Short mmCIF file of C-alpha atoms in Angstrom, two decimals:
data_model
loop_
_atom_site.label_atom_id
_atom_site.label_comp_id
_atom_site.label_asym_id
_atom_site.label_seq_id
_atom_site.Cartn_x
_atom_site.Cartn_y
_atom_site.Cartn_z
CA ASP A 1 13.51 -22.58 3.88
CA ARG A 2 10.17 -20.87 3.45
CA TRP A 3 8.24 -19.93 6.55
CA PHE A 4 5.32 -17.69 7.33
CA LEU A 5 3.33 -15.77 9.92
CA SER A 6 0.09 -17.66 10.51
CA ASN A 7 -3.43 -16.27 10.44
CA ASN A 8 -4.36 -14.05 13.43
CA ILE A 9 -0.92 -14.57 15.01
CA TYR A 10 -0.76 -11.08 16.55
CA ALA A 11 -4.40 -10.02 16.15
CA TYR A 12 -5.77 -7.77 18.91
CA CYS A 13 -2.32 -7.21 20.46
CA SER A 14 -3.41 -3.70 21.36
CA ASN A 15 -0.11 -2.66 22.99
CA LEU A 16 2.15 -3.76 20.15
CA LYS A 17 4.00 -0.71 18.77
CA SER A 18 6.56 -1.97 16.28
CA VAL A 19 7.47 -5.16 14.45
CA THR A 20 10.51 -6.29 12.50
CA ILE A 21 9.96 -9.33 10.32
CA PRO A 22 13.22 -11.05 9.37
CA ASP A 23 14.31 -11.91 5.87
CA GLY A 24 13.14 -15.37 4.89
CA VAL A 25 9.48 -14.97 5.80
CA THR A 26 7.49 -15.46 2.60
CA SER A 27 3.90 -15.00 3.74
CA ILE A 28 1.89 -12.93 6.23
CA GLY A 29 -1.38 -14.66 7.07
CA GLU A 30 -4.90 -13.33 7.11
CA ALA A 31 -5.63 -10.90 9.94
CA ALA A 32 -2.09 -11.42 11.24
CA PHE A 33 -2.00 -7.93 12.80
CA ASP A 34 -5.72 -7.16 12.75
CA PHE A 35 -6.76 -4.57 15.36
CA CYS A 36 -3.20 -3.92 16.56
CA SER A 37 -4.36 -0.40 17.30
CA SER A 38 -1.04 0.83 18.75
CA LEU A 39 1.15 -0.51 15.94
CA GLU A 40 3.11 2.42 14.52
CA SER A 41 5.71 0.77 12.30
CA ILE A 42 6.51 -2.55 10.70
CA ALA A 43 9.49 -3.58 8.58
CA ILE A 44 8.65 -6.23 6.00
CA PRO A 45 11.47 -7.89 4.02
CA ASN A 46 11.37 -8.36 0.27
CA SER A 47 11.23 -12.12 0.83
CA VAL A 48 7.51 -11.66 1.59
CA THR A 49 5.49 -12.37 -1.56
CA SER A 50 2.03 -12.80 -0.04
CA ILE A 51 0.03 -10.72 2.44
CA GLY A 52 -3.33 -12.13 3.52
CA ALA A 53 -6.68 -10.39 3.66
CA VAL A 54 -7.19 -7.99 6.59
CA ALA A 55 -3.52 -8.52 7.55
CA PHE A 56 -3.25 -4.96 8.88
CA GLY A 57 -6.93 -4.17 9.34
CA CYS A 58 -7.68 -1.37 11.80
CA CYS A 59 -4.02 -0.70 12.63
CA SER A 60 -5.11 2.84 13.31
CA SER A 61 -1.70 4.08 14.52
CA LEU A 62 0.29 2.76 11.56
CA GLU A 63 1.92 5.82 10.03
CA SER A 64 3.86 4.27 7.16
CA ILE A 65 4.51 0.94 5.54
CA THR A 66 6.68 -0.25 2.69
CA ILE A 67 5.00 -2.96 0.64
CA PRO A 68 7.59 -5.53 -0.53
CA ASN A 69 8.59 -5.61 -4.18
CA GLY A 70 7.50 -9.25 -4.63
CA ILE A 71 3.83 -8.61 -3.84
CA THR A 72 1.52 -8.99 -6.84
CA THR A 73 -1.85 -8.51 -5.15
CA ILE A 74 -3.05 -6.16 -2.41
CA GLY A 75 -5.72 -8.38 -0.86
CA ASP A 76 -9.21 -7.58 0.36
CA LEU A 77 -9.32 -5.25 3.39
CA THR A 78 -5.54 -5.55 3.84
CA PHE A 79 -5.12 -1.98 5.11
CA ASN A 80 -8.74 -1.18 5.89
CA GLY A 81 -8.99 1.28 8.77
CA CYS A 82 -5.31 2.29 8.82
CA SER A 83 -6.41 5.82 9.55
CA SER A 84 -2.94 7.26 10.27
CA LEU A 85 -1.49 6.45 6.85
CA LYS A 86 -0.86 9.58 4.81
CA SER A 87 0.78 8.14 1.72
CA ILE A 88 1.23 4.76 0.06
CA THR A 89 3.50 3.54 -2.70
CA ILE A 90 2.24 0.47 -4.54
CA PRO A 91 5.35 -1.34 -5.83
CA ASP A 92 5.85 -2.15 -9.47
CA GLY A 93 4.64 -5.69 -10.09
CA VAL A 94 1.35 -5.39 -8.23
CA ILE A 95 -1.45 -6.37 -10.59
CA SER A 96 -4.59 -5.86 -8.52
CA ILE A 97 -5.78 -3.83 -5.53
CA GLY A 98 -8.50 -5.76 -3.73
CA TYR A 99 -11.91 -5.03 -2.28
CA SER A 100 -11.72 -2.31 0.41
CA ALA A 101 -7.93 -2.71 0.47
CA PHE A 102 -7.43 0.87 1.70
CA ALA A 103 -10.98 1.68 2.78
CA ASN A 104 -11.41 3.99 5.77
CA CYS A 105 -7.86 5.33 5.57
CA PHE A 106 -9.27 8.75 6.41
CA ASN A 107 -5.94 10.61 6.39
CA LEU A 108 -4.51 9.11 3.21
CA GLU A 109 -3.51 12.07 1.06
CA SER A 110 -1.55 10.56 -1.81
CA ILE A 111 -0.84 7.25 -3.49
CA ILE A 112 1.61 6.11 -6.15
CA ILE A 113 0.25 3.46 -8.50
CA PRO A 114 2.51 1.62 -10.99
CA VAL A 115 1.59 0.80 -14.55
CA SER A 116 1.57 -2.92 -13.66
CA VAL A 117 -1.80 -2.48 -11.90
CA THR A 118 -4.66 -3.62 -14.11
CA THR A 119 -7.54 -3.93 -11.62
CA ILE A 120 -8.79 -1.81 -8.72
CA GLU A 121 -11.67 -3.56 -6.99
CA PHE A 122 -14.91 -2.28 -5.45
CA LEU A 123 -14.50 0.15 -2.52
CA ALA A 124 -10.70 -0.11 -2.66
CA PHE A 125 -10.38 3.50 -1.44
CA HIS A 126 -13.81 3.94 0.13
CA ASN A 127 -13.98 6.73 2.71
CA CYS A 128 -10.45 7.94 1.93
CA SER A 129 -11.81 11.43 2.32
CA SER A 130 -8.40 13.17 2.39
CA LEU A 131 -7.10 11.63 -0.84
CA GLN A 132 -6.01 14.48 -3.08
CA ASP A 133 -3.31 13.15 -5.40
CA VAL A 134 -2.86 9.91 -7.31
CA TYR A 135 0.50 9.58 -9.07
CA TYR A 136 0.17 7.05 -11.87
CA ALA A 137 3.30 5.78 -13.63
CA GLY A 138 1.58 5.57 -16.98
CA THR A 139 -0.32 7.66 -19.49
CA GLN A 140 -3.89 8.89 -19.28
CA GLU A 141 -4.81 6.38 -21.97
CA GLN A 142 -3.42 3.54 -19.85
CA TRP A 143 -5.25 4.83 -16.78
CA ASN A 144 -8.52 4.92 -18.69
CA SER A 145 -8.00 1.29 -19.70
CA LEU A 146 -7.75 0.06 -16.10
CA SER A 147 -10.56 -2.03 -14.68
CA ILE A 148 -11.72 0.20 -11.81
CA VAL A 149 -14.87 -0.65 -9.88
CA TYR A 150 -16.02 2.64 -8.38
CA ASP A 151 -18.23 2.97 -5.31
CA GLY A 152 -21.81 1.92 -5.99
CA PRO A 153 -24.93 4.00 -6.61
CA GLY A 154 -26.17 5.96 -3.64
CA SER A 155 -22.72 6.28 -2.05
CA ALA A 156 -20.33 9.19 -2.09
CA SER A 157 -18.15 9.54 -5.15
CA SER A 158 -15.09 7.33 -5.14
CA PRO A 159 -11.97 9.22 -4.00
CA LEU A 160 -10.36 8.06 -7.25
CA GLN A 161 -12.94 10.14 -9.09
CA THR A 162 -12.40 13.28 -7.03
CA ALA A 163 -8.60 13.15 -6.57
CA THR A 164 -6.21 14.71 -9.07
CA ILE A 165 -4.59 12.05 -11.26
CA HIS A 166 -0.99 12.89 -12.21
CA TYR A 167 0.15 10.99 -15.28
CA LEU A 168 3.65 10.06 -16.34
CA SER A 169 4.98 12.71 -18.71
CA THR A 170 8.43 11.31 -19.53
CA GLU A 171 9.94 7.89 -19.92
CA PRO A 172 11.59 6.38 -16.81
CA GLU A 173 15.28 7.14 -16.47
CA GLU A 174 17.98 5.43 -14.46
CA LYS A 175 17.18 4.72 -10.81
CA ASN A 176 13.51 4.57 -11.80
CA GLU A 177 13.11 8.33 -11.63
CA PHE A 178 9.77 9.62 -12.87
CA THR A 179 8.51 13.10 -13.66
CA PHE A 180 4.78 13.61 -13.64
CA GLY A 181 2.69 16.27 -15.31
CA ARG A 182 0.75 19.18 -13.89
CA ASP A 183 2.71 19.82 -10.69
CA ASN A 184 5.91 18.34 -12.14
CA PHE A 185 6.00 15.89 -9.24
CA SER A 186 9.02 13.62 -9.17
CA PHE A 187 10.12 10.68 -7.08
CA GLU A 188 12.79 8.01 -6.99
CA HIS A 189 12.35 4.39 -6.04
CA TYR A 190 15.19 2.13 -5.00
CA ASP A 191 14.77 -1.58 -4.38
CA GLY A 192 14.85 -2.43 -0.69
CA ASP A 193 13.80 0.95 0.68
CA PHE A 194 12.05 0.74 4.06
CA PHE A 195 10.46 3.22 6.41
CA ASN A 196 10.97 3.06 10.18
CA ASN A 197 13.41 0.16 10.09
CA SER A 198 15.76 1.51 12.74
CA GLY A 199 15.67 2.07 16.47
CA ALA A 200 14.20 -0.03 19.23
CA THR A 201 12.11 -3.04 18.32
CA ASP A 202 9.28 -4.27 20.46
CA VAL A 203 8.77 -7.48 18.52
CA LEU A 204 11.41 -9.37 16.55
CA VAL A 205 10.00 -12.35 14.73
CA SER A 206 12.58 -15.16 14.73
CA GLN A 207 12.70 -18.56 13.10
#
């Protein structure tokens, strides 16, 4: 049956280093891991279809995370202040990226955005000063049709305006392989891929 991690359940657990969430969890509550400053890795199953606002806020040691395939919205401030993240793949099926969702991810260098995304909210990538490459699985025309709320007047230019946008140059082939233009970047995506899901576990969430 469906079960969830409640709001603030592990917030401010400053010594927590890794978490494995078992299959069957469907929801991660708001601020569930907020200010877990030592958290380096977390394995989230594809049964999770909802991640609350600020769920991983200020997890400054989090180096990588795989967002489950069933997620349709990246909520407000979900990964705000995850300053050790260097790359993010938004899974196909996500429709919107919320307010300040990845703000203050100072070391984020690249992001993959699927064509399913239609809205990128205000300050979504604010202060992502290292962002250089955005790999978009669609055409330039589709990118231009997105609803993107850039940083407001008086602030620095949005990283999405200064980064290089790499557009899809060929149709997807088997195994969801894409080839992008300019640098001829390519990647493969397989359902169920996870980062850092092996080795010792400091926290195992059980039913």
